[in-house]
CSV table of C-alpha atoms in Angstrom, one decimal:
chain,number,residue,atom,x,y,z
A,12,UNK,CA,106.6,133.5,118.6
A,13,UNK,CA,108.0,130.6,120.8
A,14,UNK,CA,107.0,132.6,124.1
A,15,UNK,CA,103.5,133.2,123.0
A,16,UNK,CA,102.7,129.3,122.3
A,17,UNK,CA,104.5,128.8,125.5
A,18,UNK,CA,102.1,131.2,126.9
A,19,UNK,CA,99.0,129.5,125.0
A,20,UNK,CA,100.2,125.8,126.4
A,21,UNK,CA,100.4,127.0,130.1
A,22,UNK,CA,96.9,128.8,129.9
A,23,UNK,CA,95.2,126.0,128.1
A,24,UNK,CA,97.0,123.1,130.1
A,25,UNK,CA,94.0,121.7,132.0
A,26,UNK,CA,92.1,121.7,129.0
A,27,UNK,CA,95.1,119.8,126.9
A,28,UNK,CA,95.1,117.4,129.8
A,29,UNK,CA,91.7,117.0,129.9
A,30,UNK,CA,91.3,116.3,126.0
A,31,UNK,CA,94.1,113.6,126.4
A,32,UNK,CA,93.2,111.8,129.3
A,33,UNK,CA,89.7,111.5,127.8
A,34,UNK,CA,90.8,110.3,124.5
A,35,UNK,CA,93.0,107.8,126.5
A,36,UNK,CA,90.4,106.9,129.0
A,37,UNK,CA,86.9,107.7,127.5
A,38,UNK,CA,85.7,108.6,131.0
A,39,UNK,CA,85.0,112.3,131.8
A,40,UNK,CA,85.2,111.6,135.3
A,41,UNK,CA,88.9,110.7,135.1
A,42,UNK,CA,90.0,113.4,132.5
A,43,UNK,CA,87.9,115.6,134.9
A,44,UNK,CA,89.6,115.2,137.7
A,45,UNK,CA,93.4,115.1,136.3
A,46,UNK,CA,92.5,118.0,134.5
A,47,UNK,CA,92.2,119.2,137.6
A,48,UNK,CA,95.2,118.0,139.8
A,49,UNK,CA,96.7,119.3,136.3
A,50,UNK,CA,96.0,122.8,136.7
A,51,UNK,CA,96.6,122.7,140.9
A,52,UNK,CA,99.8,120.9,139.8
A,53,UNK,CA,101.1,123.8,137.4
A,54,UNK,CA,99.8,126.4,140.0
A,55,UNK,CA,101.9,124.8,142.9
A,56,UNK,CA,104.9,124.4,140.2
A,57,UNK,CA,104.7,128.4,139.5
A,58,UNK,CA,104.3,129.3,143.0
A,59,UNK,CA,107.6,126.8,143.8
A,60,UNK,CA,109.6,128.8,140.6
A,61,UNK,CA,108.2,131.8,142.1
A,62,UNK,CA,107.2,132.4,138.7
A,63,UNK,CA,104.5,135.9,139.0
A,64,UNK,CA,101.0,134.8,138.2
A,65,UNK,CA,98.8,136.9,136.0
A,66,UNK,CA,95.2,137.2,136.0
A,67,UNK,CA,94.7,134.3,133.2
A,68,UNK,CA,96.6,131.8,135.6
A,69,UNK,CA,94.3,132.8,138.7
A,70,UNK,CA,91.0,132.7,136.4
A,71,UNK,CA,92.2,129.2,134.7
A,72,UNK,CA,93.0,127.7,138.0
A,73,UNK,CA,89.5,129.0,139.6
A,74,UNK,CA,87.3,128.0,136.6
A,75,UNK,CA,89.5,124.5,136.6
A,76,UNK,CA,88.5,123.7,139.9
A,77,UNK,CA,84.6,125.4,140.0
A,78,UNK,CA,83.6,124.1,136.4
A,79,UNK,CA,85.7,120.8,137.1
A,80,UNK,CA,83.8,120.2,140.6
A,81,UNK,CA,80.7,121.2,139.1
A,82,UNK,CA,81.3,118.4,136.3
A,83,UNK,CA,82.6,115.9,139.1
A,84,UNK,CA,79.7,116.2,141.6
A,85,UNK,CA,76.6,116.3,138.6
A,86,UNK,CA,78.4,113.8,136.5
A,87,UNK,CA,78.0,116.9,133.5
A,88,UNK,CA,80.4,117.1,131.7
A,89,UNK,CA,79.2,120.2,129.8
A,90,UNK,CA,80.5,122.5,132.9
A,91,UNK,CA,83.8,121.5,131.7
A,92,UNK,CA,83.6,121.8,128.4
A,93,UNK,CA,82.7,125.5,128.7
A,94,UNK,CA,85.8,126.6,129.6
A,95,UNK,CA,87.5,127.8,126.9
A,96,UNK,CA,84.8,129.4,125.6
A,97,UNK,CA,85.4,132.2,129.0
A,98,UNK,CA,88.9,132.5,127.5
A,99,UNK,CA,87.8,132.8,124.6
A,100,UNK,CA,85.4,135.9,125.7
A,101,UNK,CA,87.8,137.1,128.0
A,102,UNK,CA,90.6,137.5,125.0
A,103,UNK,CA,87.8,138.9,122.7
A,104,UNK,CA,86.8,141.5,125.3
A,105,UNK,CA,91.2,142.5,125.3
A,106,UNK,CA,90.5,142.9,121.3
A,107,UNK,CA,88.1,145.6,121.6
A,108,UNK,CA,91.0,147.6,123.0
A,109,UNK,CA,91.4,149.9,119.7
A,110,UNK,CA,95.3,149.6,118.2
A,111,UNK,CA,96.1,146.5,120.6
A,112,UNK,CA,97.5,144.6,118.0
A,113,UNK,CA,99.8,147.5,117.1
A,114,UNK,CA,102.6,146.8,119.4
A,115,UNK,CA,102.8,143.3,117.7
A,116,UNK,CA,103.5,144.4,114.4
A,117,UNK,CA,106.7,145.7,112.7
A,118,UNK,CA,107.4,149.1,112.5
A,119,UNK,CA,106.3,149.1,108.4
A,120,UNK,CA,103.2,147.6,109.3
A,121,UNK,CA,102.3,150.4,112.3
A,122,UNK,CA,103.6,152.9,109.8
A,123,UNK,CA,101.4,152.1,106.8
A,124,UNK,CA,98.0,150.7,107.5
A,125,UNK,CA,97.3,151.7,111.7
A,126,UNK,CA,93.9,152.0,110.3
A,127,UNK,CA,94.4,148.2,108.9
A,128,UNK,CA,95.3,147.2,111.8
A,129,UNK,CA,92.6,148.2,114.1
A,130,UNK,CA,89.6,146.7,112.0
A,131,UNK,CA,91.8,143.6,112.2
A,132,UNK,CA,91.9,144.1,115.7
A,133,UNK,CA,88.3,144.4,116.1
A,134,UNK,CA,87.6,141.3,113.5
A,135,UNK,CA,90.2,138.8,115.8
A,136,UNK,CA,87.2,140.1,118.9
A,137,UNK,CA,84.3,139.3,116.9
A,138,UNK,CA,86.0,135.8,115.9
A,139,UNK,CA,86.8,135.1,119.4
A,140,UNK,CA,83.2,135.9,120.8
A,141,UNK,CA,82.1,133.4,117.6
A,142,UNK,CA,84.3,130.8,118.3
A,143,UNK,CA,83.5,131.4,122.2
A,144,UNK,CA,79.8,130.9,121.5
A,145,UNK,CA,80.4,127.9,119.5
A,146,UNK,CA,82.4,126.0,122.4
A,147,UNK,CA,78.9,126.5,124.3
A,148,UNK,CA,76.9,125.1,121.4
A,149,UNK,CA,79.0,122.1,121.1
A,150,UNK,CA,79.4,121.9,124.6
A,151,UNK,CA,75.7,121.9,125.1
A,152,UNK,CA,75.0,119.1,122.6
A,153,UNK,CA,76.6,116.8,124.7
A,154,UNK,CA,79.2,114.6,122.7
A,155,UNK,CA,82.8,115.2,123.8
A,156,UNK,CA,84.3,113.9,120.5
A,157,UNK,CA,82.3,116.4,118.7
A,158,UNK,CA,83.4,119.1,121.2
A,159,UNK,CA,86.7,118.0,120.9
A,160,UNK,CA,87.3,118.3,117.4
A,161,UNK,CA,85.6,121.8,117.8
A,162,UNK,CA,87.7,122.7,120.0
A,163,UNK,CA,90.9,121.3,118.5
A,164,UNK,CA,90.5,121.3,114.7
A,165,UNK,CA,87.8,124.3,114.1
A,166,UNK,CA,88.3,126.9,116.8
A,167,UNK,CA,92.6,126.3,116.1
A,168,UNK,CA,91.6,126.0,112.0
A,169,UNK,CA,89.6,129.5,112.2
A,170,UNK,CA,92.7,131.4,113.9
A,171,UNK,CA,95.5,130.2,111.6
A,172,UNK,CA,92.8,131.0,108.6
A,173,UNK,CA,92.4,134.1,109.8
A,174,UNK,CA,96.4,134.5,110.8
A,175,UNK,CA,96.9,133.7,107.2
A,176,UNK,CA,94.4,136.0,105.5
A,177,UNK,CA,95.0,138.8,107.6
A,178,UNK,CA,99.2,138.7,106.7
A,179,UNK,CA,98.2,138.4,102.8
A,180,UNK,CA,96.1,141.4,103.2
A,181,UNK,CA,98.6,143.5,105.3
A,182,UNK,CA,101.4,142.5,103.2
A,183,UNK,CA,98.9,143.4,99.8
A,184,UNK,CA,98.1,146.6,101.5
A,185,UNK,CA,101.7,147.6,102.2
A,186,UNK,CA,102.9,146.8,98.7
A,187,UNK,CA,100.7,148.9,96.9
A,188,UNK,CA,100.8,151.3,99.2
A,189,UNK,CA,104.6,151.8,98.6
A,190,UNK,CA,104.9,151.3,95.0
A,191,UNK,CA,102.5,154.1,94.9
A,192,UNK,CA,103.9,156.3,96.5
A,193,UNK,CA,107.6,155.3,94.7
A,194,UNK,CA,105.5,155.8,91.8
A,195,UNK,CA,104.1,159.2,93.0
A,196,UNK,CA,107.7,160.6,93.7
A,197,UNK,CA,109.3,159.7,90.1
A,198,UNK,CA,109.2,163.0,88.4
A,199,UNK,CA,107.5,162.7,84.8
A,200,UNK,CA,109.0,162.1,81.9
C-alpha cells in the first residue's frame, strides 16, 4: 500500500508543488513556474538514479511543461489547473480494462465475487471520468481556492468513499456467500 501512495506522490508532484507554493504565495505565476522546475527537477533526479520511467512520468513531465507554459505566457491559470483531470481520464480509460482490479485483490476475493469485482472495476472508470470532468468545471470557473479544495478535499473524499463502500460490500458479499454455502453442506437434521 506504501509503494502505491509512493507511486501517487511522484505522479502528482508538480501538482502538490503547485497547490503549495500557491497557498504560500497566492501568485499562479510563481506556483506555475516551480511547479514546473518541480517536475524537470524529479525528471532529472530519475534520470540521475537511473530509475526506468513509465509512460505517466513522460506524460506528467510533458503536460507540466505545455499546460505550465501555456499558463505562464497567457497569465491562465486554467491550463494548469486541468491537469489532473488528463490523469484522471487517462486512469479511467486503464479501468475499462475488464478484471483489472483482480490482480489487486486476495485470493478469497478473486475466488468469490470476479463478477463483483469487474462492475467495481468499471464504477472506479466512471468515477474517474466524473471526477476528471469536474477538475475542468472548477478549473473553468476560474478561482484556484475553489479548484483546490476540489481537487484536494472532493476528488481525494470521493475515492476513499468509494474505497470504503466498495470493501463493505465485498467483504458483505463474501460472508454470505460462505455461510451459505457452509450452510448448504451441513447435512439435515
Amino acid at each position: 500500500m506504501a509503494a502505491v501512495f509512493r507511486q501517487l506522490f511522484v505522479d502528482f508532484f508538480s501538482t502538490i508543488v503547485f497547490l503549495v507554493v500557491y497557498a504560500a504565495t497566492g501568485d499562479i505565476l510563481i506556483a506555475t513556474g516551480v511547479a514546473i522546475a518541480g517536475a524537470v527537477g524529479q525528471f532529472i533526479r530519475a534520470r540521475i538514479k537511473q530509475q526506468k520511467l513509465d509512460i505517466m512520468t513522460w506524460a506528467s513531465l510533458g503536460l507540466v511543461i505545455v499546460l505550465g507554459s501555456a499558463t505562464l505566457l497567457t497569465k491562465d491559470p486554467r491550463f494548469v489547473l486541468i491537469k489532473p483531470s488528463i490523469a484522471h481520464f487517462a486512469i479511467g480509460a486503464i479501468m475499462l480494462r475488464k478484471g483489472w482490479m483482480l490482480r489487486y485483490l486476495p485470493p478469497i476475493v478473486q475466488e468469490n465475487i470476479p463478477h463483483l469485482v469487474t462492475i467495481a472495476g468499471y464504477a472506479w472508470a466512471v468515477l474517474m471520468f466524473v471526477l476528471g470532468i469536474g477538475v475542468i468545471v472548477f478549473a473553468m470557473i476560474g478561482d484556484v481556492k475553489l479548484w483546490a479544495f476540489y481537487v484536494t478535499v472532493i476528488a481525494i473524499g470521493a475515492k476513499v468513499l468509494a474505497f470504503a463502500i466498495q470493501y463493505v460490500v465485498f467483504r458483505v458479499t463474501i460472508t454470505r456467500k460462505l455461510r451459505a454455502a457452509a450452510a448448504a453442506a451441513q447435512p439435515a437434521n
